[in-house]
Structure formats: C-alpha cells, structure tokens
C-alpha cells in the first residue's frame, strides 16, 4: 500500500474485502468491539495448535485468507460456519490457526498478511505489514480520517467479506510497519455489516 499525502481514491493494492452492512454510521474506533480494539496480536503465537495442519486448507481458513487478501473464494467456508452455528468462535479460531501456519503471505508489492487472530464474539483481526511504506508517520486519528473510508470501500467490495458480515463476523484490519526502532501500528480499519452498508452507498 502506498500512503500518499493526499487521500487514497480507490485501492489498497489487492487487499480488498467486502461486506454489505445496514447502519449509515460513520466509522470511528469506538464502532469496533472492545475485544478487537484491545486485541494483542502477539498473544496468538502462544495459542496451542489444536488441529494438525494439512496440505488442503480448511474452507473457513481459505475464506478468511480470501477476505484478507481480496481473493474471492466463492464463499468456501459457509457450509462449515452454518454447520457449527452454535460454536462459530471455535471454527474461526481453528481457521486462523491454520491460516497462520501459511503466513506470511505477500498480498501485493507493498502489503504482507502477517497474522490472523480470532477474538471471542465472532471477531477476526488481520495484521498486515506495509513492506515498502515511505510516507510520513501518521497518527491513528489521521489514518482514520484520510485512509479508512477508501480502504473500507475496497474491503467491502469482496463477496467473501459480504457473506462473512451477513453471518455476523466482524473484522479488523490492523496496518503495521517496521522501522529501525521496531514495528509501529499505522492504523486500523474496522469492517462489519453496518460499516460496509455505509461505505458502499
């Protein structure tokens, strides 16, 4: 992703995801569940792998990968999510663990998917690293004002994201960069049904 001094107009490389949402509310950090705002991605590494990794990715893991990378999977994980409607957090946690086994994944020349984390309450956090970021170091508020809306429109255009949000799954895309003094969070993009409805108007 190239962040320019002027607002982005259309895309974040191929990191586009989509959801159809209902509320016409503007996105603010407070619109995201507290579990996502406070999620510690580093803790994912401490979660034991409960299912053996296989060569063939779980359909829900493929769908989450599609949501994070902008590749439509044709709703691969819907049957599994519907079969396990009473325990969706278990399904999402297993899918994230399996996806993490294949990470990092280069999304485009500027963006890398580094981590997937399931948070109780049908929330998924994707950690993305901007690998060639050369712009000014924005504060989180500036990122939200200048870049969140175009990113939401792109993310919400992905059919897998639309279906996940209709199933009640919310997502947070956390953009990070690594500098000499370690990694830095650049900004968060929240995705759920109401946010995407507003973004796609």
XYZ file of N, CA and C in Angstrom:
603
model
N 0.840 -1.179 0.000
C 0.000 0.000 0.000
C 0.872 1.224 0.000
N 0.603 2.152 -0.870
C 1.321 3.415 -0.875
C 0.436 4.447 -0.213
N 0.939 5.025 0.875
C 0.182 6.088 1.521
C 0.769 7.393 1.063
N -0.080 8.217 0.479
C 0.365 9.493 -0.073
C -0.163 10.622 0.793
N 0.415 11.811 0.637
C -0.090 12.947 1.403
C -1.539 13.265 1.076
N -1.999 12.912 -0.140
C -3.398 13.148 -0.488
C -4.186 11.878 -0.228
N -5.494 11.986 0.043
C -6.278 10.793 0.363
C -6.270 9.788 -0.777
N -6.273 8.517 -0.409
C -6.355 7.465 -1.406
C -7.715 7.535 -2.077
N -7.755 7.255 -3.360
C -9.028 7.345 -4.055
C -9.684 5.998 -4.276
N -8.886 4.942 -4.427
C -9.570 3.729 -4.823
C -9.114 2.454 -4.159
N -7.797 2.242 -3.998
C -7.459 0.885 -3.618
C -6.287 0.799 -2.681
N -6.195 -0.383 -2.073
C -5.030 -0.764 -1.292
C -4.480 -2.005 -1.959
N -3.796 -1.814 -3.075
C -3.297 -2.961 -3.808
C -4.420 -3.949 -4.029
N -4.161 -5.218 -3.686
C -5.211 -6.216 -3.810
C -5.813 -6.576 -2.469
N -5.463 -5.798 -1.439
C -6.037 -6.099 -0.128
C -7.435 -5.519 -0.034
N -8.343 -6.054 -0.808
C -9.706 -5.535 -0.830
C -10.663 -6.586 -0.302
N -11.565 -6.186 0.551
C -12.539 -7.104 1.117
C -13.911 -6.454 1.113
N -15.006 -7.250 1.270
C -16.300 -6.616 1.109
C -17.351 -7.130 2.051
N -18.318 -6.274 2.417
C -19.456 -6.692 3.219
C -20.613 -5.755 3.007
N -21.815 -6.290 3.036
C -22.993 -5.441 2.899
C -23.503 -5.166 4.293
N -23.613 -3.908 4.673
C -23.963 -3.557 6.040
C -25.172 -2.645 6.086
N -25.765 -2.498 7.260
C -27.058 -1.846 7.343
C -27.064 -0.444 7.916
N -26.186 -0.104 8.850
C -26.281 1.201 9.503
C -25.470 2.254 8.770
N -26.046 3.432 8.557
C -25.318 4.504 7.863
C -24.464 5.319 8.810
N -23.786 4.656 9.747
C -22.983 5.386 10.718
C -21.561 5.535 10.219
N -20.917 6.675 10.467
C -19.511 6.806 10.100
C -18.661 5.920 10.987
N -17.541 5.501 10.466
C -16.656 4.636 11.226
C -15.820 5.437 12.200
N -15.834 4.985 13.444
C -14.919 5.523 14.441
C -14.328 4.337 15.170
N -13.254 4.568 15.873
C -12.647 3.472 16.623
C -13.636 2.895 17.616
N -14.541 3.726 18.150
C -15.500 3.234 19.125
C -16.533 2.320 18.492
N -16.627 2.302 17.148
C -17.578 1.420 16.484
C -17.117 -0.025 16.530
N -15.855 -0.255 16.805
C -15.335 -1.615 16.856
C -15.503 -2.172 18.258
N -15.740 -3.485 18.366
C -15.857 -4.095 19.680
C -14.579 -3.901 20.479
N -14.752 -3.775 21.794
C -13.599 -3.560 22.673
C -12.597 -4.695 22.550
N -13.093 -5.928 22.327
C -12.167 -7.057 22.207
C -11.214 -6.860 21.042
N -11.701 -6.283 19.942
C -10.824 -6.054 18.790
C -9.886 -4.891 19.041
N -10.405 -3.800 19.622
C -9.550 -2.635 19.857
C -8.383 -2.993 20.765
N -8.616 -3.916 21.714
C -7.593 -4.243 22.701
C -6.865 -5.544 22.394
N -7.135 -6.134 21.240
C -6.533 -7.429 20.923
C -5.022 -7.302 20.826
N -4.339 -8.260 21.417
C -2.886 -8.293 21.359
C -2.482 -9.389 20.388
N -2.061 -8.984 19.204
C -1.736 -9.952 18.163
C -0.605 -10.863 18.603
N 0.293 -10.380 19.413
C 1.434 -11.192 19.830
C 0.981 -12.428 20.595
N -0.176 -12.357 21.281
C -0.644 -13.490 22.058
C -1.015 -14.684 21.194
N -1.237 -14.457 19.912
C -1.626 -15.550 19.033
C -0.547 -16.611 19.000
N 0.707 -16.197 19.058
C 1.809 -17.151 18.982
C 1.774 -18.133 20.144
N 1.136 -17.761 21.275
C 1.091 -18.608 22.449
C -0.088 -19.566 22.448
N -0.959 -19.475 21.443
C -2.120 -20.355 21.387
C -1.687 -21.690 20.813
N -1.948 -22.798 21.541
C -1.515 -24.095 21.021
C -2.314 -24.490 19.789
N -1.673 -25.195 18.891
C -2.341 -25.686 17.691
C -3.136 -26.922 18.079
N -4.467 -26.860 17.964
C -5.321 -27.953 18.387
C -5.630 -28.929 17.259
N -5.435 -28.474 16.024
C -5.738 -29.346 14.896
C -4.477 -29.522 14.069
N -4.188 -30.727 13.622
C -2.996 -30.899 12.800
C -3.123 -30.142 11.490
N -2.021 -29.571 11.069
C -2.027 -28.854 9.790
C -2.132 -29.865 8.663
N -2.821 -29.481 7.608
C -2.948 -30.370 6.459
C -2.543 -29.609 5.210
N -2.321 -30.364 4.139
C -1.949 -29.726 2.882
C -3.105 -28.912 2.325
N -4.326 -29.414 2.507
C -5.516 -28.745 1.994
C -6.053 -27.822 3.081
N -6.158 -26.551 2.784
C -6.630 -25.589 3.776
C -8.107 -25.820 4.063
N -8.466 -25.676 5.330
C -9.853 -25.709 5.764
C -10.635 -24.658 4.971
N -11.885 -24.952 4.575
C -12.649 -23.977 3.783
C -12.805 -22.617 4.464
N -12.957 -22.624 5.798
C -13.091 -21.343 6.503
C -11.757 -20.603 6.483
N -10.645 -21.336 6.610
C -9.326 -20.699 6.523
C -9.125 -20.094 5.139
N -9.560 -20.808 4.088
C -9.460 -20.260 2.732
C -10.309 -19.001 2.591
N -11.484 -19.020 3.207
C -12.370 -17.855 3.108
C -11.777 -16.654 3.846
N -11.182 -16.890 5.024
C -10.538 -15.792 5.751
C -9.345 -15.256 4.962
N -8.590 -16.154 4.358
C -7.471 -15.706 3.522
C -7.988 -14.855 2.367
N -9.082 -15.288 1.748
C -9.670 -14.509 0.666
C -10.133 -13.143 1.128
N -10.722 -13.096 2.315
C -11.170 -11.812 2.857
C -9.986 -10.886 3.110
N -8.892 -11.441 3.618
C -7.729 -10.618 3.962
C -6.929 -10.183 2.750
N -6.967 -10.975 1.688
C -6.119 -10.688 0.527
C -6.890 -10.159 -0.675
N -8.209 -10.122 -0.581
C -9.017 -9.631 -1.686
C -9.292 -10.669 -2.752
N -9.014 -11.938 -2.473
C -9.266 -13.016 -3.434
C -10.580 -13.695 -3.079
N -11.549 -13.608 -3.955
C -12.854 -14.209 -3.710
C -12.750 -15.725 -3.794
N -13.238 -16.428 -2.767
C -13.173 -17.894 -2.750
C -14.511 -18.533 -3.071
N -15.514 -17.741 -3.403
C -16.829 -18.307 -3.666
C -17.504 -18.801 -2.404
N -17.245 -18.121 -1.293
C -17.886 -18.451 -0.008
C -17.552 -19.875 0.440
N -16.293 -20.264 0.289
C -15.869 -21.635 0.574
C -16.235 -22.112 1.974
N -16.193 -21.222 2.959
C -16.387 -21.649 4.339
C -17.803 -21.602 4.855
N -18.758 -21.186 4.035
C -20.135 -21.021 4.521
C -20.727 -22.319 5.058
N -20.626 -23.459 4.350
C -21.214 -24.686 4.909
C -20.671 -25.024 6.294
N -19.357 -24.873 6.481
C -18.748 -25.171 7.783
C -19.249 -24.216 8.857
N -19.356 -22.933 8.541
C -19.855 -21.964 9.519
C -21.313 -22.234 9.864
N -22.117 -22.604 8.887
C -23.531 -22.894 9.152
C -23.693 -24.185 9.943
N -22.865 -25.194 9.661
C -22.921 -26.455 10.421
C -22.567 -26.238 11.880
N -21.727 -25.257 12.139
C -21.246 -25.007 13.502
C -21.753 -23.672 14.027
N -23.013 -23.371 13.739
C -23.579 -22.070 14.106
C -23.583 -21.841 15.611
N -23.571 -22.904 16.409
C -23.586 -22.728 17.862
C -22.187 -22.524 18.433
N -21.166 -22.748 17.634
C -19.791 -22.545 18.119
C -18.911 -21.904 17.049
N -19.330 -20.747 16.552
C -18.557 -20.107 15.473
C -17.168 -19.668 15.907
N -17.002 -19.302 17.179
C -15.677 -18.866 17.626
C -14.656 -19.994 17.520
N -15.087 -21.233 17.803
C -14.174 -22.373 17.664
C -13.757 -22.558 16.212
N -14.727 -22.416 15.302
C -14.439 -22.581 13.876
C -13.483 -21.492 13.400
N -13.740 -20.241 13.801
C -12.880 -19.129 13.381
C -11.481 -19.250 13.980
N -11.398 -19.691 15.248
C -10.083 -19.855 15.884
C -9.274 -20.927 15.163
N -9.920 -22.045 14.834
C -9.224 -23.119 14.115
C -8.763 -22.634 12.739
N -9.631 -21.890 12.054
C -9.282 -21.385 10.719
C -8.105 -20.419 10.792
N -8.096 -19.538 11.798
C -6.968 -18.607 11.950
C -5.676 -19.355 12.244
N -5.741 -20.370 13.092
C -4.524 -21.134 13.386
C -3.979 -21.776 12.117
N -4.878 -22.325 11.311
C -4.417 -22.963 10.079
C -3.864 -21.928 9.099
N -4.538 -20.796 9.002
C -4.040 -19.735 8.121
C -2.676 -19.243 8.589
N -2.493 -19.105 9.902
C -1.210 -18.635 10.431
C -0.056 -19.568 10.073
N -0.361 -20.866 9.918
C 0.688 -21.811 9.523
C 1.253 -21.490 8.146
N 0.457 -20.817 7.308
C 0.892 -20.490 5.942
C 1.409 -19.061 5.817
N 1.389 -18.311 6.897
C 1.798 -16.901 6.842
C 3.294 -16.755 7.109
N 3.911 -15.652 6.652
C 3.305 -14.500 5.983
C 3.010 -14.777 4.507
N 2.033 -14.029 3.982
C 1.648 -14.111 2.574
C 1.780 -12.723 1.974
N 2.468 -12.645 0.843
C 2.565 -11.370 0.128
C 1.244 -11.113 -0.587
N 0.585 -10.013 -0.256
C -0.676 -9.660 -0.910
C -0.384 -8.942 -2.218
N 0.538 -8.003 -2.156
C 0.987 -7.288 -3.351
C 2.399 -6.801 -3.059
N 2.924 -5.932 -3.895
C 4.292 -5.465 -3.712
C 4.502 -4.609 -2.482
N 3.431 -4.247 -1.817
C 3.549 -3.326 -0.684
C 2.941 -3.843 0.605
N 2.194 -4.942 0.533
C 1.430 -5.388 1.696
C 1.634 -6.872 1.931
N 1.817 -7.230 3.201
C 2.019 -8.629 3.584
C 1.043 -8.964 4.714
N 0.328 -10.082 4.575
C -0.531 -10.572 5.654
C 0.344 -11.345 6.623
N 0.381 -10.883 7.876
C 1.285 -11.487 8.862
C 0.595 -12.357 9.886
N -0.645 -12.059 10.229
C -1.266 -12.771 11.344
C -2.782 -12.710 11.240
N -3.431 -13.787 11.629
C -4.886 -13.845 11.785
C -5.156 -14.212 13.236
N -6.074 -13.526 13.860
C -6.419 -13.811 15.252
C -7.926 -13.779 15.400
N -8.475 -14.835 15.984
C -9.898 -14.880 16.292
C -10.097 -14.374 17.715
N -11.067 -13.479 17.875
C -11.388 -12.906 19.182
C -12.819 -13.318 19.503
N -13.100 -13.802 20.730
C -14.457 -14.252 21.054
C -15.520 -13.215 20.701
N -16.646 -13.710 20.190
C -17.726 -12.838 19.767
C -17.807 -12.719 18.257
N -17.195 -13.686 17.524
C -17.180 -13.700 16.053
C -16.435 -12.506 15.480
N -15.284 -12.197 16.057
C -14.420 -11.130 15.560
C -13.120 -11.751 15.048
N -12.606 -11.198 13.964
C -11.328 -11.657 13.406
C -10.440 -10.440 13.190
N -9.198 -10.532 13.653
C -8.220 -9.465 13.469
C -7.170 -9.945 12.472
N -6.946 -9.150 11.430
C -5.880 -9.418 10.468
C -4.787 -8.384 10.678
N -3.558 -8.845 10.858
C -2.429 -7.924 10.971
C -1.709 -7.899 9.629
N -1.610 -6.699 9.047
C -0.966 -6.519 7.745
C 0.240 -5.610 7.905
N 1.315 -5.973 7.238
C 2.531 -5.158 7.277
C 2.704 -4.435 5.947
N 2.918 -3.136 6.022
C 3.237 -2.350 4.829
C 4.744 -2.457 4.631
N 5.149 -3.194 3.609
C 6.560 -3.551 3.466
C 7.411 -2.469 2.826
N 6.815 -1.593 2.035
C 7.582 -0.527 1.378
C 7.061 0.848 1.756
N 6.581 0.974 2.967
C 5.987 2.242 3.391
C 7.061 3.314 3.515
N 6.866 4.432 2.803
C 7.842 5.514 2.839
C 7.208 6.850 3.196
N 5.939 6.832 3.497
C 5.238 8.085 3.790
C 5.514 8.581 5.194
N 4.898 9.708 5.533
C 5.068 10.254 6.876
C 4.419 9.336 7.901
N 4.934 9.356 9.107
C 4.371 8.556 10.175
C 3.089 9.218 10.668
N 1.966 8.669 10.270
C 0.677 9.239 10.651
C 0.306 8.806 12.058
N -0.447 9.664 12.740
C -1.044 9.201 13.982
C -2.321 8.449 13.611
N -2.869 7.697 14.567
C -4.011 6.847 14.271
C -5.217 7.651 13.811
N -5.430 8.823 14.394
C -6.581 9.649 14.010
C -6.451 10.119 12.567
N -5.254 10.518 12.151
C -5.050 10.965 10.767
C -5.272 9.825 9.784
N -4.825 8.635 10.141
C -5.048 7.475 9.281
C -6.543 7.253 9.091
N -7.283 7.300 10.183
C -8.721 7.066 10.098
C -9.403 8.110 9.231
N -9.034 9.363 9.405
C -9.666 10.442 8.638
C -9.323 10.337 7.157
N -8.062 10.083 6.830
C -7.604 10.146 5.439
C -7.714 8.843 4.652
N -7.623 7.704 5.321
C -7.486 6.454 4.588
C -8.526 5.392 4.904
N -9.174 5.463 6.054
C -10.095 4.386 6.435
C -11.247 4.235 5.450
N -11.866 5.342 5.040
C -13.049 5.246 4.168
C -12.740 4.590 2.821
N -11.667 4.999 2.093
C -11.387 4.307 0.832
C -11.032 2.837 1.025
N -10.325 2.532 2.114
C -9.990 1.133 2.368
C -11.248 0.331 2.667
N -12.164 0.909 3.436
C -13.417 0.208 3.734
C -14.199 -0.084 2.454
N -14.256 0.883 1.558
C -14.987 0.653 0.305
C -14.390 -0.529 -0.457
N -13.067 -0.592 -0.526
C -12.416 -1.690 -1.244
C -12.622 -3.026 -0.545
N -12.448 -3.026 0.754
C -12.617 -4.259 1.520
C -14.056 -4.754 1.402
N -14.991 -3.840 1.497
C -16.407 -4.205 1.477
C -16.896 -4.615 0.094
N -16.070 -4.508 -0.929
C -16.465 -4.909 -2.277
C -16.219 -6.395 -2.520
N -15.565 -7.079 -1.596
C -15.250 -8.501 -1.749
C -16.441 -9.340 -1.304
N -16.850 -10.262 -2.151
C -18.039 -11.076 -1.866
C -17.874 -11.918 -0.607
N -16.679 -12.439 -0.347
C -16.468 -13.224 0.870
C -16.673 -12.375 2.117
N -16.225 -11.141 2.079
C -16.416 -10.251 3.226
C -17.906 -9.985 3.421
N -18.602 -9.754 2.328
C -20.053 -9.522 2.413
C -20.746 -10.684 3.114
N -20.398 -11.895 2.714
C -21.040 -13.077 3.288
C -20.646 -13.254 4.748
N -19.373 -13.067 5.068
C -18.945 -13.189 6.464
C -19.691 -12.209 7.359
N -19.851 -10.977 6.909
C -20.557 -10.000 7.742
C -22.033 -10.350 7.865
N -22.626 -10.924 6.813
C -24.024 -11.360 6.917
C -24.176 -12.490 7.927
N -23.107 -13.260 8.126
C -23.108 -14.320 9.134
C -22.736 -13.787 10.516
N -22.563 -12.473 10.625
C -22.292 -11.856 11.924
C -20.833 -11.750 12.299
N -19.932 -12.018 11.357
C -18.496 -11.919 11.642
C -18.048 -10.483 11.391
N -17.319 -9.912 12.343
C -16.717 -8.591 12.137
C -15.212 -8.765 12.024
N -14.578 -7.831 11.330
C -13.145 -7.931 11.065
C -12.455 -6.612 11.352
N -11.213 -6.713 11.761
C -10.372 -5.537 11.943
C -9.096 -5.779 11.143
N -8.746 -4.818 10.303
C -7.509 -4.870 9.526
C -6.541 -3.888 10.167
N -5.497 -4.423 10.792
C -4.520 -3.585 11.501
C -3.269 -3.466 10.641
N -2.968 -2.241 10.215
C -1.818 -1.970 9.349
C -0.619 -1.573 10.199
N 0.497 -2.278 9.963
C 1.725 -2.071 10.721
C 2.861 -1.779 9.746
N 3.912 -1.175 10.274
C 5.139 -1.030 9.506
C 6.300 -1.297 10.444
N 7.420 -1.723 9.889
C 8.612 -1.974 10.701
C 9.650 -0.934 10.371
N 10.152 -0.303 11.394
C 11.206 0.698 11.231
C 12.409 0.265 12.066
N 13.433 1.103 12.066
C 14.651 0.769 12.803
C 14.371 0.492 14.272
N 13.408 1.212 14.824
C 13.134 1.066 16.254
C 12.019 0.068 16.531
N 11.748 -0.819 15.613
C 10.712 -1.822 15.822
C 9.478 -1.531 15.000
N 8.419 -2.303 15.270
C 7.219 -2.132 14.469
C 6.318 -1.056 15.053
N 5.528 -0.495 14.172
C 4.622 0.566 14.590
C 3.259 0.350 13.954
N 2.237 0.550 14.732
C 0.875 0.467 14.221
C 0.553 1.752 13.489
N 0.127 1.634 12.224
C -0.218 2.809 11.429
C -1.689 3.144 11.567
N -2.539 2.129 11.553
C -3.964 2.400 11.681
C -4.792 1.143 11.569
N -6.054 1.259 11.967
C -6.996 0.148 11.952
C -8.161 0.464 11.027
N -8.640 -0.562 10.345
C -9.841 -0.437 9.516
C -10.828 -1.487 10.019
N -11.968 -1.028 10.510
C -12.999 -1.903 11.055
C -14.007 -2.249 9.972
N -14.430 -3.516 9.971
C -15.381 -3.993 8.973
C -16.462 -4.808 9.673
N -17.707 -4.419 9.457
C -18.850 -5.237 9.859
C -20.017 -4.850 8.965
N -21.168 -5.445 9.190
C -22.310 -5.186 8.326
C -22.681 -3.717 8.216
N -22.929 -3.042 9.333
C -23.321 -1.630 9.252
C -22.251 -0.743 8.620
N -20.994 -0.989 8.918
C -19.916 -0.168 8.353
C -19.871 -0.329 6.837
N -20.005 -1.559 6.351
C -19.949 -1.768 4.902
C -21.171 -1.195 4.201
N -22.331 -1.271 4.838
C -23.517 -0.659 4.223
C -23.281 0.822 3.990
N -22.708 1.475 4.991
C -22.429 2.906 4.854
C -21.331 3.150 3.829
N -20.299 2.297 3.811
C -19.155 2.508 2.909
C -19.537 2.335 1.449
N -20.506 1.485 1.174
C -20.850 1.167 -0.214
C -21.999 2.002 -0.763
N -22.475 2.975 -0.013
C -23.561 3.847 -0.510
C -23.078 4.735 -1.618
